[in-house]
Amino acid sequence: MKQQRNERPQNRSERPQHSGGKKQQGRRKAPRKPSVEAVFGIHAVTSLLERQPEQVISLHLMKGREDDKLDRIARLASQIGLQQELMERDLLDEMTGGLVHQGVVAVCKPLKTYSEQWLFDRLAEKTSPLLLVLDGVTDPHNLGAVLRTADAAGADAVIVPKDKSATLNATVRKVACGAAEVMPVVSVTNLSRCLDELKQHGVWVMGTAGEADQGLYETDLTGPTALVMGAEGKGMRRLTREHCDLLVNLPMAGEVSSLNVSVASGVCLYEAVRQRSQTA
């Protein structure tokens, strides 16, 4: 049976009560973010030039390579008056640390993350926001894949903790194929506190857990929703789990016990998309 909209708690006092004291931690000095970053790969650089050309400082192409896609990138750069340089493969390899660059590297400004205040200002403009929360996803390939899926599904933002999370580096941008430039990533100091604040703004916080009694497809995702995904294998941290309103499971018919976090995120997001399209 689907959960009814009128069953959703209207204020904090009506929600399930969670316990757990705050753990005191020593303050660590955050590493300085580099002033420029290398973005590489045909899809990532093409998307960057099309969507956010103001972020690109210079473009570096492999000398002697004949490729229609590289020619298109060069034309895009010429249209915006961007500096271009032809380079030998080994120099491009140095710029990317030996990673596959497909003959093109863009030096650009680092991507910014958004604040909690930005998030709650955005929520005030939305009637049924769809948010994705990542708890402890440290693999940049997974983060990039999640951002690509979140953008495709029309999510409003992806929320990550400042600690124990992959950063928006060049690998994330390459895997995301342009989604990292357009999908807002909100970096929060205290994820549990952020979940509580989301509840106060009327957002229903749903965590995914294999042991949950309620299935994803029996859950109403048409209202203001934050889907919480844990790291592959470990799942959500205890405090994160305790601050969810509801835990749901994904059906697993085979021998494996869990899905890759980017795949699980896609399943959950597109179930929300399916439900919302039926009620539109």
PDB file of C-alpha atoms in Angstrom:
ATOM      1  CA  MET A   1       0.000   0.000   0.000  1.00  0.00           C
ATOM      2  CA  LYS A   2       1.341   3.418  -0.933  1.00  0.00           C
ATOM      3  CA  GLN A   3       2.007   5.885   1.837  1.00  0.00           C
ATOM      4  CA  GLN A   4      -0.532   8.750   1.713  1.00  0.00           C
ATOM      5  CA  ARG A   5       0.549  12.361   1.450  1.00  0.00           C
ATOM      6  CA  ASN A   6      -1.451  13.317   4.549  1.00  0.00           C
ATOM      7  CA  GLU A   7       0.600  10.847   6.582  1.00  0.00           C
ATOM      8  CA  ARG A   8       3.739  12.883   6.055  1.00  0.00           C
ATOM      9  CA  PRO A   9       4.700  14.716   9.262  1.00  0.00           C
ATOM     10  CA  GLN A  10       3.941  18.425   9.126  1.00  0.00           C
ATOM     11  CA  ASN A  11       6.495  19.495  11.721  1.00  0.00           C
ATOM     12  CA  ARG A  12       9.510  18.198  13.580  1.00  0.00           C
ATOM     13  CA  SER A  13       7.551  17.111  16.679  1.00  0.00           C
ATOM     14  CA  GLU A  14       5.435  14.697  14.612  1.00  0.00           C
ATOM     15  CA  ARG A  15       8.400  12.916  13.060  1.00  0.00           C
ATOM     16  CA  PRO A  16      10.060   9.786  14.469  1.00  0.00           C
ATOM     17  CA  GLN A  17      12.344  10.702  17.361  1.00  0.00           C
ATOM     18  CA  HIS A  18      15.994   9.738  17.057  1.00  0.00           C
ATOM     19  CA  SER A  19      18.610   9.582  19.746  1.00  0.00           C
ATOM     20  CA  GLY A  20      22.349   9.967  19.712  1.00  0.00           C
ATOM     21  CA  GLY A  21      24.734  12.474  21.232  1.00  0.00           C
ATOM     22  CA  LYS A  22      27.117  14.694  19.321  1.00  0.00           C
ATOM     23  CA  LYS A  23      30.647  13.462  19.022  1.00  0.00           C
ATOM     24  CA  GLN A  24      33.291  16.073  19.604  1.00  0.00           C
ATOM     25  CA  GLN A  25      36.000  16.149  16.974  1.00  0.00           C
ATOM     26  CA  GLY A  26      39.152  18.160  16.656  1.00  0.00           C
ATOM     27  CA  ARG A  27      39.095  20.815  13.971  1.00  0.00           C
ATOM     28  CA  ARG A  28      41.191  19.906  10.961  1.00  0.00           C
ATOM     29  CA  LYS A  29      42.549  22.419   8.546  1.00  0.00           C
ATOM     30  CA  ALA A  30      40.969  21.909   5.133  1.00  0.00           C
ATOM     31  CA  PRO A  31      43.405  21.454   2.231  1.00  0.00           C
ATOM     32  CA  ARG A  32      43.644  24.394  -0.125  1.00  0.00           C
ATOM     33  CA  LYS A  33      41.791  23.911  -3.372  1.00  0.00           C
ATOM     34  CA  PRO A  34      43.929  24.435  -6.486  1.00  0.00           C
ATOM     35  CA  SER A  35      43.349  27.687  -8.373  1.00  0.00           C
ATOM     36  CA  VAL A  36      43.043  25.823 -11.702  1.00  0.00           C
ATOM     37  CA  GLU A  37      42.120  22.303 -12.763  1.00  0.00           C
ATOM     38  CA  ALA A  38      42.630  20.143 -15.834  1.00  0.00           C
ATOM     39  CA  VAL A  39      39.480  18.817 -17.479  1.00  0.00           C
ATOM     40  CA  PHE A  40      40.069  16.213 -20.167  1.00  0.00           C
ATOM     41  CA  GLY A  41      38.208  13.884 -22.471  1.00  0.00           C
ATOM     42  CA  ILE A  42      36.152  14.758 -25.543  1.00  0.00           C
ATOM     43  CA  HIS A  43      32.700  14.675 -23.904  1.00  0.00           C
ATOM     44  CA  ALA A  44      33.752  16.559 -20.779  1.00  0.00           C
ATOM     45  CA  VAL A  45      35.564  19.333 -22.663  1.00  0.00           C
ATOM     46  CA  THR A  46      32.850  19.679 -25.329  1.00  0.00           C
ATOM     47  CA  SER A  47      30.175  20.047 -22.652  1.00  0.00           C
ATOM     48  CA  LEU A  48      32.308  22.559 -20.783  1.00  0.00           C
ATOM     49  CA  LEU A  49      32.788  24.721 -23.867  1.00  0.00           C
ATOM     50  CA  GLU A  50      29.082  24.544 -24.741  1.00  0.00           C
ATOM     51  CA  ARG A  51      27.637  25.127 -21.264  1.00  0.00           C
ATOM     52  CA  GLN A  52      30.215  27.083 -19.269  1.00  0.00           C
ATOM     53  CA  PRO A  53      32.861  28.489 -21.611  1.00  0.00           C
ATOM     54  CA  GLU A  54      33.669  31.230 -19.085  1.00  0.00           C
ATOM     55  CA  GLN A  55      35.209  28.540 -16.853  1.00  0.00           C
ATOM     56  CA  VAL A  56      37.893  27.633 -19.422  1.00  0.00           C
ATOM     57  CA  ILE A  57      41.257  29.380 -19.281  1.00  0.00           C
ATOM     58  CA  SER A  58      43.118  27.583 -22.092  1.00  0.00           C
ATOM     59  CA  LEU A  59      42.716  24.600 -24.402  1.00  0.00           C
ATOM     60  CA  HIS A  60      45.405  22.046 -25.256  1.00  0.00           C
ATOM     61  CA  LEU A  61      45.042  19.684 -28.223  1.00  0.00           C
ATOM     62  CA  MET A  62      47.225  16.785 -29.295  1.00  0.00           C
ATOM     63  CA  LYS A  63      49.494  17.669 -32.206  1.00  0.00           C
ATOM     64  CA  GLY A  64      48.986  15.701 -35.416  1.00  0.00           C
ATOM     65  CA  ARG A  65      45.730  13.998 -34.458  1.00  0.00           C
ATOM     66  CA  GLU A  66      42.999  14.059 -37.111  1.00  0.00           C
ATOM     67  CA  ASP A  67      39.600  13.722 -35.473  1.00  0.00           C
ATOM     68  CA  ASP A  68      36.215  15.269 -36.287  1.00  0.00           C
ATOM     69  CA  LYS A  69      35.319  15.579 -32.602  1.00  0.00           C
ATOM     70  CA  LEU A  70      38.578  17.357 -31.819  1.00  0.00           C
ATOM     71  CA  ASP A  71      38.008  19.648 -34.807  1.00  0.00           C
ATOM     72  CA  ARG A  72      34.594  20.541 -33.364  1.00  0.00           C
ATOM     73  CA  ILE A  73      36.189  21.367 -30.023  1.00  0.00           C
ATOM     74  CA  ALA A  74      38.726  23.601 -31.774  1.00  0.00           C
ATOM     75  CA  ARG A  75      35.905  25.412 -33.611  1.00  0.00           C
ATOM     76  CA  LEU A  76      33.993  25.955 -30.378  1.00  0.00           C
ATOM     77  CA  ALA A  77      37.123  27.391 -28.791  1.00  0.00           C
ATOM     78  CA  SER A  78      37.716  29.685 -31.758  1.00  0.00           C
ATOM     79  CA  GLN A  79      34.154  31.004 -31.570  1.00  0.00           C
ATOM     80  CA  ILE A  80      34.701  32.224 -28.025  1.00  0.00           C
ATOM     81  CA  GLY A  81      38.238  33.459 -28.656  1.00  0.00           C
ATOM     82  CA  LEU A  82      39.853  30.866 -26.410  1.00  0.00           C
ATOM     83  CA  GLN A  83      43.623  30.367 -26.445  1.00  0.00           C
ATOM     84  CA  GLN A  84      44.580  27.017 -28.034  1.00  0.00           C
ATOM     85  CA  GLU A  85      47.878  25.151 -28.012  1.00  0.00           C
ATOM     86  CA  LEU A  86      48.985  22.062 -29.934  1.00  0.00           C
ATOM     87  CA  MET A  87      51.058  19.721 -27.778  1.00  0.00           C
ATOM     88  CA  GLU A  88      52.779  16.347 -27.992  1.00  0.00           C
ATOM     89  CA  ARG A  89      51.032  13.390 -26.373  1.00  0.00           C
ATOM     90  CA  ASP A  90      53.614  13.030 -23.599  1.00  0.00           C
ATOM     91  CA  LEU A  91      53.000  16.606 -22.432  1.00  0.00           C
ATOM     92  CA  LEU A  92      49.253  16.014 -22.320  1.00  0.00           C
ATOM     93  CA  ASP A  93      49.954  12.814 -20.374  1.00  0.00           C
ATOM     94  CA  GLU A  94      51.883  14.884 -17.831  1.00  0.00           C
ATOM     95  CA  MET A  95      48.992  17.324 -17.469  1.00  0.00           C
ATOM     96  CA  THR A  96      46.556  14.500 -16.679  1.00  0.00           C
ATOM     97  CA  GLY A  97      48.850  12.276 -14.625  1.00  0.00           C
ATOM     98  CA  GLY A  98      48.795   9.589 -17.289  1.00  0.00           C
ATOM     99  CA  LEU A  99      44.995   9.303 -17.412  1.00  0.00           C
ATOM    100  CA  VAL A 100      43.171   8.870 -20.722  1.00  0.00           C
ATOM    101  CA  HIS A 101      42.634  12.355 -22.173  1.00  0.00           C
ATOM    102  CA  GLN A 102      41.569  11.510 -25.776  1.00  0.00           C
ATOM    103  CA  GLY A 103      43.849  14.223 -27.100  1.00  0.00           C
ATOM    104  CA  VAL A 104      42.269  17.209 -25.383  1.00  0.00           C
ATOM    105  CA  VAL A 105      42.858  18.980 -22.065  1.00  0.00           C
ATOM    106  CA  ALA A 106      41.171  22.167 -20.885  1.00  0.00           C
ATOM    107  CA  VAL A 107      42.707  24.197 -18.083  1.00  0.00           C
ATOM    108  CA  CYS A 108      39.818  25.749 -16.201  1.00  0.00           C
ATOM    109  CA  LYS A 109      38.652  27.275 -12.956  1.00  0.00           C
ATOM    110  CA  PRO A 110      37.683  24.776 -10.226  1.00  0.00           C
ATOM    111  CA  LEU A 111      34.021  23.942  -9.831  1.00  0.00           C
ATOM    112  CA  LYS A 112      32.331  25.524  -6.849  1.00  0.00           C
ATOM    113  CA  THR A 113      30.148  23.741  -4.352  1.00  0.00           C
ATOM    114  CA  TYR A 114      27.024  25.320  -2.903  1.00  0.00           C
ATOM    115  CA  SER A 115      26.172  26.180   0.702  1.00  0.00           C
ATOM    116  CA  GLU A 116      23.300  25.005   2.890  1.00  0.00           C
ATOM    117  CA  GLN A 117      21.843  28.516   2.754  1.00  0.00           C
ATOM    118  CA  TRP A 118      21.772  28.295  -1.052  1.00  0.00           C
ATOM    119  CA  LEU A 119      20.004  24.927  -0.741  1.00  0.00           C
ATOM    120  CA  PHE A 120      17.262  26.171   1.567  1.00  0.00           C
ATOM    121  CA  ASP A 121      16.744  29.287  -0.539  1.00  0.00           C
ATOM    122  CA  ARG A 122      16.260  26.989  -3.550  1.00  0.00           C
ATOM    123  CA  LEU A 123      13.823  24.772  -1.639  1.00  0.00           C
ATOM    124  CA  ALA A 124      11.627  27.807  -1.014  1.00  0.00           C
ATOM    125  CA  GLU A 125      11.165  28.085  -4.794  1.00  0.00           C
ATOM    126  CA  LYS A 126      10.160  24.429  -5.289  1.00  0.00           C
ATOM    127  CA  THR A 127       6.856  22.687  -4.574  1.00  0.00           C
ATOM    128  CA  SER A 128       8.164  19.092  -4.705  1.00  0.00           C
ATOM    129  CA  PRO A 129      11.973  19.139  -4.742  1.00  0.00           C
ATOM    130  CA  LEU A 130      13.896  15.937  -5.487  1.00  0.00           C
ATOM    131  CA  LEU A 131      17.251  15.750  -3.730  1.00  0.00           C
ATOM    132  CA  LEU A 132      19.954  13.090  -3.649  1.00  0.00           C
ATOM    133  CA  VAL A 133      22.130  12.712  -0.538  1.00  0.00           C
ATOM    134  CA  LEU A 134      25.414  10.774  -0.692  1.00  0.00           C
ATOM    135  CA  ASP A 135      26.864   9.509   2.576  1.00  0.00           C
ATOM    136  CA  GLY A 136      30.506   8.474   2.393  1.00  0.00           C
ATOM    137  CA  VAL A 137      30.868   8.123  -1.399  1.00  0.00           C
ATOM    138  CA  THR A 138      34.614   8.670  -1.796  1.00  0.00           C
ATOM    139  CA  ASP A 139      35.249   7.208  -5.262  1.00  0.00           C
ATOM    140  CA  PRO A 140      35.353  10.050  -7.841  1.00  0.00           C
ATOM    141  CA  HIS A 141      34.161   7.663 -10.571  1.00  0.00           C
ATOM    142  CA  ASN A 142      31.027   6.916  -8.557  1.00  0.00           C
ATOM    143  CA  LEU A 143      30.432  10.591  -7.808  1.00  0.00           C
ATOM    144  CA  GLY A 144      30.786  11.484 -11.476  1.00  0.00           C
ATOM    145  CA  ALA A 145      28.366   8.747 -12.516  1.00  0.00           C
ATOM    146  CA  VAL A 146      25.867   9.824  -9.846  1.00  0.00           C
ATOM    147  CA  LEU A 147      25.994  13.453 -11.009  1.00  0.00           C
ATOM    148  CA  ARG A 148      25.336  12.363 -14.580  1.00  0.00           C
ATOM    149  CA  THR A 149      22.307  10.320 -13.483  1.00  0.00           C
ATOM    150  CA  ALA A 150      21.000  13.054 -11.165  1.00  0.00           C
ATOM    151  CA  ASP A 151      21.146  15.594 -13.979  1.00  0.00           C
ATOM    152  CA  ALA A 152      19.357  13.244 -16.387  1.00  0.00           C
ATOM    153  CA  ALA A 153      16.600  12.549 -13.833  1.00  0.00           C
ATOM    154  CA  GLY A 154      16.053  16.241 -13.110  1.00  0.00           C
ATOM    155  CA  ALA A 155      17.184  16.230  -9.480  1.00  0.00           C
ATOM    156  CA  ASP A 156      17.448  19.673  -7.886  1.00  0.00           C
ATOM    157  CA  ALA A 157      20.748  19.096  -6.070  1.00  0.00           C
ATOM    158  CA  VAL A 158      23.169  16.483  -4.746  1.00  0.00           C
ATOM    159  CA  ILE A 159      24.168  16.840  -1.092  1.00  0.00           C
ATOM    160  CA  VAL A 160      27.511  15.520   0.211  1.00  0.00           C
ATOM    161  CA  PRO A 161      29.400  15.869   3.506  1.00  0.00           C
ATOM    162  CA  LYS A 162      32.577  17.950   3.452  1.00  0.00           C
ATOM    163  CA  ASP A 163      34.485  15.038   5.003  1.00  0.00           C
ATOM    164  CA  LYS A 164      34.457  11.479   3.660  1.00  0.00           C
ATOM    165  CA  SER A 165      33.340  12.457   0.201  1.00  0.00           C
ATOM    166  CA  ALA A 166      34.955  12.636  -3.213  1.00  0.00           C
ATOM    167  CA  THR A 167      35.680  16.164  -4.393  1.00  0.00           C
ATOM    168  CA  LEU A 168      34.788  17.719  -7.743  1.00  0.00           C
ATOM    169  CA  ASN A 169      38.090  16.889  -9.408  1.00  0.00           C
ATOM    170  CA  ALA A 170      39.021  16.207 -13.023  1.00  0.00           C
ATOM    171  CA  THR A 171      38.046  12.525 -12.815  1.00  0.00           C
ATOM    172  CA  VAL A 172      34.558  13.432 -11.586  1.00  0.00           C
ATOM    173  CA  ARG A 173      34.153  15.950 -14.401  1.00  0.00           C
ATOM    174  CA  LYS A 174      35.268  13.449 -17.043  1.00  0.00           C
ATOM    175  CA  VAL A 175      32.975  10.663 -15.834  1.00  0.00           C
ATOM    176  CA  ALA A 176      30.041  13.064 -15.427  1.00  0.00           C
ATOM    177  CA  CYS A 177      30.306  14.086 -19.112  1.00  0.00           C
ATOM    178  CA  GLY A 178      29.245  17.667 -18.445  1.00  0.00           C
ATOM    179  CA  ALA A 179      26.823  17.055 -15.562  1.00  0.00           C
ATOM    180  CA  ALA A 180      29.359  18.224 -12.965  1.00  0.00           C
ATOM    181  CA  GLU A 181      29.173  21.707 -14.490  1.00  0.00           C
ATOM    182  CA  VAL A 182      25.376  21.964 -14.201  1.00  0.00           C
ATOM    183  CA  MET A 183      24.265  19.763 -11.284  1.00  0.00           C
ATOM    184  CA  PRO A 184      24.527  21.737  -8.005  1.00  0.00           C
ATOM    185  CA  VAL A 185      26.602  19.925  -5.369  1.00  0.00           C
ATOM    186  CA  VAL A 186      25.878  21.114  -1.829  1.00  0.00           C
ATOM    187  CA  SER A 187      28.731  20.466   0.607  1.00  0.00           C
ATOM    188  CA  VAL A 188      27.625  20.383   4.255  1.00  0.00           C
ATOM    189  CA  THR A 189      29.661  20.318   7.461  1.00  0.00           C
ATOM    190  CA  ASN A 190      27.235  18.129   9.424  1.00  0.00           C
ATOM    191  CA  LEU A 191      25.118  15.767   7.322  1.00  0.00           C
ATOM    192  CA  SER A 192      22.822  14.681  10.172  1.00  0.00           C
ATOM    193  CA  ARG A 193      22.015  18.289  11.036  1.00  0.00           C
ATOM    194  CA  CYS A 194      21.331  19.029   7.379  1.00  0.00           C
ATOM    195  CA  LEU A 195      18.859  16.123   7.223  1.00  0.00           C
ATOM    196  CA  ASP A 196      17.045  17.519  10.255  1.00  0.00           C
ATOM    197  CA  GLU A 197      16.845  20.943   8.619  1.00  0.00           C
ATOM    198  CA  LEU A 198      15.457  19.361   5.452  1.00  0.00           C
ATOM    199  CA  LYS A 199      12.685  17.824   7.567  1.00  0.00           C
ATOM    200  CA  GLN A 200      11.883  21.227   9.030  1.00  0.00           C
ATOM    201  CA  HIS A 201      11.452  22.476   5.452  1.00  0.00           C
ATOM    202  CA  GLY A 202       8.898  19.737   4.772  1.00  0.00           C
ATOM    203  CA  VAL A 203      11.210  17.322   2.949  1.00  0.00           C
ATOM    204  CA  TRP A 204      10.675  13.602   3.567  1.00  0.00           C
ATOM    205  CA  VAL A 205      14.093  11.959   4.110  1.00  0.00           C
ATOM    206  CA  MET A 206      14.265   8.376   2.807  1.00  0.00           C
ATOM    207  CA  GLY A 207      17.329   6.205   3.259  1.00  0.00           C
ATOM    208  CA  THR A 208      18.131   3.052   1.297  1.00  0.00           C
ATOM    209  CA  ALA A 209      19.046  -0.082   3.248  1.00  0.00           C
ATOM    210  CA  GLY A 210      18.961  -3.746   2.305  1.00  0.00           C
ATOM    211  CA  GLU A 211      17.379  -4.772   5.604  1.00  0.00           C
ATOM    212  CA  ALA A 212      14.488  -2.282   5.348  1.00  0.00           C
ATOM    213  CA  ASP A 213      10.992  -3.779   5.497  1.00  0.00           C
ATOM    214  CA  GLN A 214       9.411  -1.397   2.984  1.00  0.00           C
ATOM    215  CA  GLY A 215      10.214  -1.636  -0.723  1.00  0.00           C
ATOM    216  CA  LEU A 216      11.097   1.298  -2.967  1.00  0.00           C
ATOM    217  CA  TYR A 217       8.197   0.598  -5.323  1.00  0.00           C
ATOM    218  CA  GLU A 218       5.672   0.672  -2.468  1.00  0.00           C
ATOM    219  CA  THR A 219       6.854   4.092  -1.324  1.00  0.00           C
ATOM    220  CA  ASP A 220       5.351   7.437  -2.333  1.00  0.00           C
ATOM    221  CA  LEU A 221       8.059   9.622  -3.909  1.00  0.00           C
ATOM    222  CA  THR A 222       5.827  12.314  -5.366  1.00  0.00           C
ATOM    223  CA  GLY A 223       6.223  14.892  -2.591  1.00  0.00           C
ATOM    224  CA  PRO A 224       9.317  16.808  -1.409  1.00  0.00           C
ATOM    225  CA  THR A 225      11.865  13.999  -1.159  1.00  0.00           C
ATOM    226  CA  ALA A 226      15.530  13.488  -0.263  1.00  0.00           C
ATOM    227  CA  LEU A 227      16.897  10.068  -1.211  1.00  0.00           C
ATOM    228  CA  VAL A 228      19.871   9.062   0.937  1.00  0.00           C
ATOM    229  CA  MET A 229      22.432   6.660  -0.550  1.00  0.00           C
ATOM    230  CA  GLY A 230      25.250   5.094   1.449  1.00  0.00           C
ATOM    231  CA  ALA A 231      28.686   4.045   0.275  1.00  0.00           C
ATOM    232  CA  GLU A 232      28.879   0.778  -1.619  1.00  0.00           C
ATOM    233  CA  GLY A 233      29.361  -2.101   0.804  1.00  0.00           C
ATOM    234  CA  LYS A 234      29.231  -0.093   4.040  1.00  0.00           C
ATOM    235  CA  GLY A 235      25.947   1.661   3.383  1.00  0.00           C
ATOM    236  CA  MET A 236      24.860   4.687   5.400  1.00  0.00           C
ATOM    237  CA  ARG A 237      26.590   5.600   8.633  1.00  0.00           C
ATOM    238  CA  ARG A 238      24.672   4.973  11.840  1.00  0.00           C
ATOM    239  CA  LEU A 239      23.865   8.626  12.554  1.00  0.00           C
ATOM    240  CA  THR A 240      22.727   9.185   8.998  1.00  0.00           C
ATOM    241  CA  ARG A 241      20.452   6.166   9.209  1.00  0.00           C
ATOM    242  CA  GLU A 242      18.962   7.392  12.503  1.00  0.00           C
ATOM    243  CA  HIS A 243      18.088  10.760  10.975  1.00  0.00           C
ATOM    244  CA  CYS A 244      16.064   9.268   8.111  1.00  0.00           C
ATOM    245  CA  ASP A 245      12.270   9.311   8.328  1.00  0.00           C
ATOM    246  CA  LEU A 246      12.002   6.018   6.509  1.00  0.00           C
ATOM    247  CA  LEU A 247      14.232   3.213   5.208  1.00  0.00           C
ATOM    248  CA  VAL A 248      13.409   1.462   1.929  1.00  0.00           C
ATOM    249  CA  ASN A 249      15.001  -1.449   0.099  1.00  0.00           C
ATOM    250  CA  LEU A 250      15.635  -2.186  -3.552  1.00  0.00           C
ATOM    251  CA  PRO A 251      14.512  -5.655  -4.713  1.00  0.00           C
ATOM    252  CA  MET A 252      17.493  -7.982  -5.186  1.00  0.00           C
ATOM    253  CA  ALA A 253      16.651 -11.239  -6.971  1.00  0.00           C
ATOM    254  CA  GLY A 254      20.176 -12.476  -7.667  1.00  0.00           C
ATOM    255  CA  GLU A 255      23.160 -13.555  -5.612  1.00  0.00           C
ATOM    256  CA  VAL A 256      24.692 -10.106  -5.104  1.00  0.00           C
ATOM    257  CA  SER A 257      23.683  -8.250  -1.959  1.00  0.00           C
ATOM    258  CA  SER A 258      24.039  -4.655  -3.152  1.00  0.00           C
ATOM    259  CA  LEU A 259      24.279  -2.431  -6.218  1.00  0.00           C
ATOM    260  CA  ASN A 260      26.894   0.112  -7.179  1.00  0.00           C
ATOM    261  CA  VAL A 261      25.853   3.445  -5.654  1.00  0.00           C
ATOM    262  CA  SER A 262      25.469   5.126  -9.041  1.00  0.00           C
ATOM    263  CA  VAL A 263      23.207   2.312 -10.276  1.00  0.00           C
ATOM    264  CA  ALA A 264      21.154   2.337  -7.056  1.00  0.00           C
ATOM    265  CA  SER A 265      20.818   6.119  -7.317  1.00  0.00           C
ATOM    266  CA  GLY A 266      19.530   5.756 -10.871  1.00  0.00           C
ATOM    267  CA  VAL A 267      16.941   3.169  -9.846  1.00  0.00           C
ATOM    268  CA  CYS A 268      15.638   5.379  -7.018  1.00  0.00           C
ATOM    269  CA  LEU A 269      15.653   8.637  -8.974  1.00  0.00           C
ATOM    270  CA  TYR A 270      13.855   7.198 -11.956  1.00  0.00           C
ATOM    271  CA  GLU A 271      11.208   5.569  -9.765  1.00  0.00           C
ATOM    272  CA  ALA A 272      10.553   9.080  -8.438  1.00  0.00           C
ATOM    273  CA  VAL A 273      10.444  10.377 -12.025  1.00  0.00           C
ATOM    274  CA  ARG A 274       7.965   7.631 -12.990  1.00  0.00           C
ATOM    275  CA  GLN A 275       5.652   8.355 -10.073  1.00  0.00           C
ATOM    276  CA  ARG A 276       5.756  12.105 -10.606  1.00  0.00           C
ATOM    277  CA  SER A 277       4.984  11.780 -14.312  1.00  0.00           C
ATOM    278  CA  GLN A 278       1.825   9.843 -13.453  1.00  0.00           C
ATOM    279  CA  THR A 279       0.571  12.500 -11.049  1.00  0.00           C
ATOM    280  CA  ALA A 280       1.494  15.508 -13.203  1.00  0.00           C
TER     281      ALA A 280
END
